[in-house]
mmCIF file of C-alpha atoms and ligand atoms in Angstrom:
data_model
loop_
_atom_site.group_PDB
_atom_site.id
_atom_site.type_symbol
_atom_site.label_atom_id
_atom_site.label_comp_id
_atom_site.label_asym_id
_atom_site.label_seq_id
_atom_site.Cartn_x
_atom_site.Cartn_y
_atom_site.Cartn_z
ATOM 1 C CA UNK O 12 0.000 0.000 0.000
ATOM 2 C CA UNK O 13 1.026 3.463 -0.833
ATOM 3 C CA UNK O 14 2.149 5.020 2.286
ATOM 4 C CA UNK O 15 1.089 9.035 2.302
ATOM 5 C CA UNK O 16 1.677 11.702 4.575
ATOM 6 C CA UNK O 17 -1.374 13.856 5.594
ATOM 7 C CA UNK O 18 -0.552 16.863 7.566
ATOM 8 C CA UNK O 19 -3.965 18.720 8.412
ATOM 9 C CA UNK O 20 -4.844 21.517 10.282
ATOM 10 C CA UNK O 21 -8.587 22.264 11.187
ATOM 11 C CA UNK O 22 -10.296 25.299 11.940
ATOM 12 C CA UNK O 23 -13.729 25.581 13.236
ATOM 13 C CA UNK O 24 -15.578 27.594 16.020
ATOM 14 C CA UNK O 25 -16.488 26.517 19.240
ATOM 15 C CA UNK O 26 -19.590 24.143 18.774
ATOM 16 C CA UNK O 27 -19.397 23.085 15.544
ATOM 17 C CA UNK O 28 -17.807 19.517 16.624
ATOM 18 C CA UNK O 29 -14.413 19.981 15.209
ATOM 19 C CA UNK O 30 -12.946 17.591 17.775
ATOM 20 C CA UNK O 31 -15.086 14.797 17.095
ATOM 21 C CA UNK O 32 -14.410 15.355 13.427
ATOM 22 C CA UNK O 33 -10.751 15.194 14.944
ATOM 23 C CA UNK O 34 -11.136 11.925 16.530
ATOM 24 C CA UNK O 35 -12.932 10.067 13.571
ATOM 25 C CA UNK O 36 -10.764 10.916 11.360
ATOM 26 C CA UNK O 37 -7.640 10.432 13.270
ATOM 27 C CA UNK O 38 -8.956 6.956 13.813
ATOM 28 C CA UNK O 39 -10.011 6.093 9.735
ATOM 29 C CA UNK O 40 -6.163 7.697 9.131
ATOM 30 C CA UNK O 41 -4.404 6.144 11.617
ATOM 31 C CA UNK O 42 -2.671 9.635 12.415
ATOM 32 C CA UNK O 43 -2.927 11.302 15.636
ATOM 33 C CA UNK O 44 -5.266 13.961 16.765
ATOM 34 C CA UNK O 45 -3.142 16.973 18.535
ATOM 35 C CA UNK O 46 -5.371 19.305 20.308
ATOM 36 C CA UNK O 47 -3.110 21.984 22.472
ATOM 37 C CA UNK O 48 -6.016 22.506 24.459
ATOM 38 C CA UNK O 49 -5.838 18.819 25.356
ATOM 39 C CA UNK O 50 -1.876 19.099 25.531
ATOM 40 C CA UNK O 51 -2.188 21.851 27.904
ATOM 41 C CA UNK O 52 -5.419 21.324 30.286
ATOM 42 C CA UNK O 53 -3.047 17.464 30.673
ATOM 43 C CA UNK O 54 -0.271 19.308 31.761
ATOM 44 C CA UNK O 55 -1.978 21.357 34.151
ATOM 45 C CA UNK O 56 -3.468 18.424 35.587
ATOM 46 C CA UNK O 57 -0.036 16.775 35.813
ATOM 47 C CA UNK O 58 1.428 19.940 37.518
ATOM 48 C CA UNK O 59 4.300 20.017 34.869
ATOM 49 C CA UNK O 60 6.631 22.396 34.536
ATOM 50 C CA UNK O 61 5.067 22.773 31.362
ATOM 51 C CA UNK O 62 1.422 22.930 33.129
ATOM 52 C CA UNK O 63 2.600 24.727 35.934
ATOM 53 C CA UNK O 64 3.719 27.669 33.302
ATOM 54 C CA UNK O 65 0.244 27.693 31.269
ATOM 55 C CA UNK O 66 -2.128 27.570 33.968
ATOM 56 C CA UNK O 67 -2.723 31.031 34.330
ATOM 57 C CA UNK O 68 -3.729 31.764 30.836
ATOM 58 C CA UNK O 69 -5.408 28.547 30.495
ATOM 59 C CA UNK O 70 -7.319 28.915 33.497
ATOM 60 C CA UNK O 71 -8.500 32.555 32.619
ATOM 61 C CA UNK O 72 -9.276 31.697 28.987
ATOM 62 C CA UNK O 73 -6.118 33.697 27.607
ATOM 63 C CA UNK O 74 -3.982 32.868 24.708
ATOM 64 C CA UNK O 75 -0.714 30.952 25.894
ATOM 65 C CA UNK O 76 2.345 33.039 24.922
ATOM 66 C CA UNK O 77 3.047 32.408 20.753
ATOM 67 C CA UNK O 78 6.638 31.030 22.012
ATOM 68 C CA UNK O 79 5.131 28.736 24.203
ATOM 69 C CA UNK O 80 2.600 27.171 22.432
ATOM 70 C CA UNK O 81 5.152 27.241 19.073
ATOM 71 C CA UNK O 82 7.721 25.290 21.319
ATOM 72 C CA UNK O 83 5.093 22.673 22.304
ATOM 73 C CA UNK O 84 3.590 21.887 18.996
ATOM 74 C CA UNK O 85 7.184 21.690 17.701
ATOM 75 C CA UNK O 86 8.628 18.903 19.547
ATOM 76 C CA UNK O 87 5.106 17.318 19.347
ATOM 77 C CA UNK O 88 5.331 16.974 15.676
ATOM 78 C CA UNK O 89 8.661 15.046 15.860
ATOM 79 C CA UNK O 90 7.225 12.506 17.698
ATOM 80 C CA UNK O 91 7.494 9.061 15.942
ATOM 81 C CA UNK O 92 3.588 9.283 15.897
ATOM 82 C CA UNK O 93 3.178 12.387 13.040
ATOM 83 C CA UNK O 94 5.279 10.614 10.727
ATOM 84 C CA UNK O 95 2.544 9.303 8.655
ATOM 85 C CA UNK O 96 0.622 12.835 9.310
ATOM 86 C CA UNK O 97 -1.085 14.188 12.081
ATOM 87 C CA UNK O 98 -3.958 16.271 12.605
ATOM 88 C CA UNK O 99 -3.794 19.876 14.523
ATOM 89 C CA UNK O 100 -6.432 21.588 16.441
ATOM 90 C CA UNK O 101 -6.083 24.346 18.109
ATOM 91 C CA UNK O 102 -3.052 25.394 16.284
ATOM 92 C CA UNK O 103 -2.364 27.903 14.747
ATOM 93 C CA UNK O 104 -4.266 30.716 16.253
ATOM 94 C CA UNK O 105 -2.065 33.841 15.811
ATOM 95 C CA UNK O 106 -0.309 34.429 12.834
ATOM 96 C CA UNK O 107 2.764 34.436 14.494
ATOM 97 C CA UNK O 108 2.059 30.800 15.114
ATOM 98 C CA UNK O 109 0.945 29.972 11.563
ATOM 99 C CA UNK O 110 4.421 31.323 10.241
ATOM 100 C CA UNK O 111 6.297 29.427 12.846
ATOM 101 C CA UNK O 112 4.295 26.164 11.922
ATOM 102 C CA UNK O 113 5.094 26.609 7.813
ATOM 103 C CA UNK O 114 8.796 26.903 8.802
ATOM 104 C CA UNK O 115 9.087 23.408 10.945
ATOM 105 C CA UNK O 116 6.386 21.572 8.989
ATOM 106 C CA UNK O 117 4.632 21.066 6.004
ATOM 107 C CA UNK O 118 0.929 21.188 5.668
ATOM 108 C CA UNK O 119 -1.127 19.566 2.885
ATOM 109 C CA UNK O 120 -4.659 20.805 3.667
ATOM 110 C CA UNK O 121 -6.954 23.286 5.954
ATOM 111 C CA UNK O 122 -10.285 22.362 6.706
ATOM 112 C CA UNK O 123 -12.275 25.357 7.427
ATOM 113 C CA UNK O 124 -15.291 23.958 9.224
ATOM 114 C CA UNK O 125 -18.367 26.211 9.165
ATOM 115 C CA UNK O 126 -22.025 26.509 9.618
ATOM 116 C CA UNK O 127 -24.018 29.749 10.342
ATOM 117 C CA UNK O 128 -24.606 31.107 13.731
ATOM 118 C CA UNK O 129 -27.994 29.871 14.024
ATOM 119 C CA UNK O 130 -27.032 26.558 13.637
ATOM 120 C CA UNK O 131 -24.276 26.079 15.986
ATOM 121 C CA UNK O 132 -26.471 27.891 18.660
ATOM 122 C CA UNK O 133 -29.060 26.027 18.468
ATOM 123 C CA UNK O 134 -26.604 22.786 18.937
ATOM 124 C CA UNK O 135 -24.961 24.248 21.954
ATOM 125 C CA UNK O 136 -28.001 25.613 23.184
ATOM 126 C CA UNK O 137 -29.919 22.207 23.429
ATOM 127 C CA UNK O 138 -27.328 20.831 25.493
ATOM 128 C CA UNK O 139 -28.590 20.189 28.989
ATOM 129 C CA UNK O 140 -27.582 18.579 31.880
ATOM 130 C CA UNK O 141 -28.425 16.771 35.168
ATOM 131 C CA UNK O 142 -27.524 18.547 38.140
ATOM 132 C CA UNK O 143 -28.151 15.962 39.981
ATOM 133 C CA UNK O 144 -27.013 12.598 38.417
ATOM 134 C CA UNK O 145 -24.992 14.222 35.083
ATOM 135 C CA UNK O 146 -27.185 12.866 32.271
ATOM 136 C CA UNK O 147 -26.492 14.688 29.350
ATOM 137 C CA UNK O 148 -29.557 15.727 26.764
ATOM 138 C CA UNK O 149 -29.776 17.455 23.590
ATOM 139 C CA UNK O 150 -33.420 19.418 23.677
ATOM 140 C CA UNK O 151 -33.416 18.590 19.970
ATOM 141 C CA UNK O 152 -31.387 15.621 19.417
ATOM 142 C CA UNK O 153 -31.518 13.332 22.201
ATOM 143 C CA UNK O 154 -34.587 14.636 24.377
ATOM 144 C CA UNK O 155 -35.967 13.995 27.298
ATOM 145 C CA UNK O 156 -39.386 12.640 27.491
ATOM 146 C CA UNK O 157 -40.798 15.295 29.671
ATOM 147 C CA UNK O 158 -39.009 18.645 28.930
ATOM 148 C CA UNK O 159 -36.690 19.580 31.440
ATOM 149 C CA UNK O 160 -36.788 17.012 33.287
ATOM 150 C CA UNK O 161 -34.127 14.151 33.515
ATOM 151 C CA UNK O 162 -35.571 10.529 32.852
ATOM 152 C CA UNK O 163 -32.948 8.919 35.071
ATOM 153 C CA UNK O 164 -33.770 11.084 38.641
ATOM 154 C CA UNK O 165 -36.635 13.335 37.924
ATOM 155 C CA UNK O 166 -34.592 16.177 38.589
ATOM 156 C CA UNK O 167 -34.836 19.686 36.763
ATOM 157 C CA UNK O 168 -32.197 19.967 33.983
ATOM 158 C CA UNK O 169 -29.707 23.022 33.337
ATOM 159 C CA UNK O 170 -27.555 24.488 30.455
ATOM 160 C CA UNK O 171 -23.812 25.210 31.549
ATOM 161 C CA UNK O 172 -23.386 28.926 31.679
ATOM 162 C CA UNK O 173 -20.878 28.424 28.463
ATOM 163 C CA UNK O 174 -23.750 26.861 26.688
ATOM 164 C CA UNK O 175 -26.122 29.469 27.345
ATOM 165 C CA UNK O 176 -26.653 31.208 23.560
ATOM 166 C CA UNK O 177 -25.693 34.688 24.500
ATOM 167 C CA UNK O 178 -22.676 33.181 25.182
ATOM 168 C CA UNK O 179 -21.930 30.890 22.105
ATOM 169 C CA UNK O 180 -22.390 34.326 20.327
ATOM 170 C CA UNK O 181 -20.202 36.241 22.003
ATOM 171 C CA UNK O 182 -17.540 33.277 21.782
ATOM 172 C CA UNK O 183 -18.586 33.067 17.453
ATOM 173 C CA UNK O 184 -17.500 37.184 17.349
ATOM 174 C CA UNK O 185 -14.658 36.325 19.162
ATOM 175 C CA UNK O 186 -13.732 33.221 17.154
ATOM 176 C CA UNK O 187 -14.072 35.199 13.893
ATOM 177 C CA UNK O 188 -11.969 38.159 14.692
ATOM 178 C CA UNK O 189 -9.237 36.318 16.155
ATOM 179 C CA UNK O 190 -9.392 33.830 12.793
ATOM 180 C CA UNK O 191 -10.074 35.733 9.957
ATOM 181 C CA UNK O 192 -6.641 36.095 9.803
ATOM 182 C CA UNK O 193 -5.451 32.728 9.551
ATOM 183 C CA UNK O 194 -7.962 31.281 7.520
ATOM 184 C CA UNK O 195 -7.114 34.170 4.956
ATOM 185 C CA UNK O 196 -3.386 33.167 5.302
ATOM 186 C CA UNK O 197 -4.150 29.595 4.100
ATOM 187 C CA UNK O 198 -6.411 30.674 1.860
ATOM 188 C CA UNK O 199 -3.763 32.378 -0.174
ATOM 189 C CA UNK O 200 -1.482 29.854 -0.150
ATOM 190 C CA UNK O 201 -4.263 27.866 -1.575
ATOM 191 C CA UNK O 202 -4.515 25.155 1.409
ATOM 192 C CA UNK O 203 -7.928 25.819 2.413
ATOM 193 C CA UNK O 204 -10.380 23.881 1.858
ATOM 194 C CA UNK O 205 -14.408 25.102 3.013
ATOM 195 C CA UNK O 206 -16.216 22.249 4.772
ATOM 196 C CA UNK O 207 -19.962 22.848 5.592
ATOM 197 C CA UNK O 208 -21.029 21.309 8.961
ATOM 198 C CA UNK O 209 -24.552 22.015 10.087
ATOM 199 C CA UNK O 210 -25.179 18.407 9.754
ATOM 200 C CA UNK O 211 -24.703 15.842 12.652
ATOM 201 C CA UNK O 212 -21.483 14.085 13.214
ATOM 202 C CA UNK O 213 -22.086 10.706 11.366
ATOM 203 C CA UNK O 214 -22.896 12.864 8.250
ATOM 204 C CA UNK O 215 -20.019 15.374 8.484
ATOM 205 C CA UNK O 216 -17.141 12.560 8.905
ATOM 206 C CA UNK O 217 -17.862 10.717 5.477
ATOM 207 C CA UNK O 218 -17.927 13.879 3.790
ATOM 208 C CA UNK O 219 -14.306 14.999 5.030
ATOM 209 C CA UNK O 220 -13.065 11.935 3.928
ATOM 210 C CA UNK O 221 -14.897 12.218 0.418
ATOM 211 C CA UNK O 222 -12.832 15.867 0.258
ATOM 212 C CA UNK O 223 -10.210 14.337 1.739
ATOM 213 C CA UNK O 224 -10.574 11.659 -0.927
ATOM 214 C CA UNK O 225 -10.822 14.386 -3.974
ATOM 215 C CA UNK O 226 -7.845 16.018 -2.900
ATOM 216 C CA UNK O 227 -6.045 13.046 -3.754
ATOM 217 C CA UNK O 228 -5.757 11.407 0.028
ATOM 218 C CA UNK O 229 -7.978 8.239 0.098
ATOM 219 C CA UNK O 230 -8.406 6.474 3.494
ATOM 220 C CA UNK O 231 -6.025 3.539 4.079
ATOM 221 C CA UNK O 232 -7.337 0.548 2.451
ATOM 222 C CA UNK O 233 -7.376 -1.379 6.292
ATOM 223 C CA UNK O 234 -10.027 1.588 7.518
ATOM 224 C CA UNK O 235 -11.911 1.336 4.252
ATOM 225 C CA UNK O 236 -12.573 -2.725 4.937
ATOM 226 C CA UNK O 237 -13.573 -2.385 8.692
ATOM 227 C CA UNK O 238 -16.199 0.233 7.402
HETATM 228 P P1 ADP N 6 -11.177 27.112 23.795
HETATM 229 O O1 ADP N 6 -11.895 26.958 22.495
HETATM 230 O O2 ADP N 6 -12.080 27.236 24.966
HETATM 231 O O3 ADP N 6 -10.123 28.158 23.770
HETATM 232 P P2 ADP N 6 -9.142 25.015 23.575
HETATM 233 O O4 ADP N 6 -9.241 23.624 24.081
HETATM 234 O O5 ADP N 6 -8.889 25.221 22.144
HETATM 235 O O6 ADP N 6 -10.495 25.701 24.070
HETATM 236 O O7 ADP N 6 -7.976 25.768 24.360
HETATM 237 C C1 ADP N 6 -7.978 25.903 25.743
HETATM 238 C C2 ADP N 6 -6.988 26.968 26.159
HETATM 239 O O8 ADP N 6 -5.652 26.560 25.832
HETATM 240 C C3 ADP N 6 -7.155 28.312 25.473
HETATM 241 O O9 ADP N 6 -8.113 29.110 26.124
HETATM 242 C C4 ADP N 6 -5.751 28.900 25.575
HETATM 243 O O10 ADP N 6 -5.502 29.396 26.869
HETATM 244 C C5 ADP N 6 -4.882 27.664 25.380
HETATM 245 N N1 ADP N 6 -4.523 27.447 23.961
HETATM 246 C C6 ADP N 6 -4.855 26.379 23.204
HETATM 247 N N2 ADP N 6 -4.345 26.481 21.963
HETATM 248 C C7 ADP N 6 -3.667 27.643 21.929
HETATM 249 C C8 ADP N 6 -2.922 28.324 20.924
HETATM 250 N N3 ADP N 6 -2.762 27.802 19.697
HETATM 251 N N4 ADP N 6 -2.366 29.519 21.242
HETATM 252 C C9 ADP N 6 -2.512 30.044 22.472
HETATM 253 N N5 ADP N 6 -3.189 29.469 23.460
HETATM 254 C C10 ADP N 6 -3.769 28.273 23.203
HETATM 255 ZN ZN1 ZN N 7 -30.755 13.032 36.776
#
């Protein structure tokens, strides 16, 4: 079997299920999913050096220092692991980042994930919780029988505060200022590549791998047998 590289990066806002696009596709692949948020909320958990040095930014939502995060993905990306490709999310976010990245590795594609506003707050949104026992619900996609009201303990359900859809849409303005940027970078260079994602998960992954697919990266032929 031909043995490819597929470097991706992919860009999405908050809500529209980029890592769980990650994860599937890191899985039909076989290349690993980097996430720097993951990287870093480990390595605070750990109380790393590393974690020790990020928690304050982390912690209050703020970028991590360019040098920082640059050094981190850096060394990731050498890692036996991303030989065959890899998959970045979360990275870059600044250009500073995305010039740093073009000098220590190659990328083939960017996926641009997007879906309008409406879309992605209504999927946020509907998430609700248990207070009591932690069953999750979707109001729309996986609901309750009674509204509001968790089938497991009776109990009243609640949105996270994060969830709530003033929120999302302050976190979508902030998402697309602090983008634009990036996703114009690749777009120039002629990496990008729009992927439309108001549909649910299990429709979303077979269409990145049919784009994958067109832009001359099929799915190893051992993923393609187990389905
Ligand atoms: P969020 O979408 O809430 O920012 P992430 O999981 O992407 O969640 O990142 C969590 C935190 O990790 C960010 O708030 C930021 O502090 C830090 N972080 C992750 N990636 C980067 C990056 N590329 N540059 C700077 N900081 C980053
Ligand atoms: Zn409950």
């Amino acid at each position: 079997m031909l043995v490819q590289n597929l470097r991706l990066v992919f860009i999405g806002p908050p809500g529209i299920g980029k890592g769980t696009y990650a994860s599937a596709i890191s899985r039909i692949y076989g290349i690993p999913h980097i996430s720097t948020g993951d990287i870093f909320r480990e390595e605070i958990e750990k109380q790393t050096e590393l974690g020790k040095k990020v928690e304050s930014y982390v912690k209050k939502g703020e970028l991590v220092p360019d040098e920082i995060v640059i050094e981190v993905v850096k060394n990731r990306l050498q890692k036996e692991d991303c030989k065959e490709g890899f998959i970045l999310d979360g990275f870059p976010r600044t250009i500073k980042q995305a010039d740093a990245l073009e000098k220590f590795a190659k990328i083939d594609l960017v996926l641009n994930f997007y879906a309008p506003d409406e879309v992605i707050i209504e999927r946020v949104s509907g998430r609700v919780v248990c207070p009591n026992c932690g069953a999750i619900y979707h109001l729309k996609f996986m609901p309750p029988k009674e509204p509001w009201k968790c089938d497991k303990c009776g109990s009243k359900l609640v949105r996270r505060p994060d969830d709530e859809p003033e929120v999302v849409k302050k976190r979508l303005e902030i998402y697309r200022k602090q983008f634009a940027p990036i996703i114009e970078f690749y777009r120039k260079r002629g990496l990008l590549v729009d992927v439309e994602a108001s549909e649910l998960a299990d429709k979303v992954v077979p269409k990145i791998v049919k784009v994958l697919e067109e832009h001359g990266f099929p799915p190893p032929r051992s993923a393609e047998s187990c389905g």
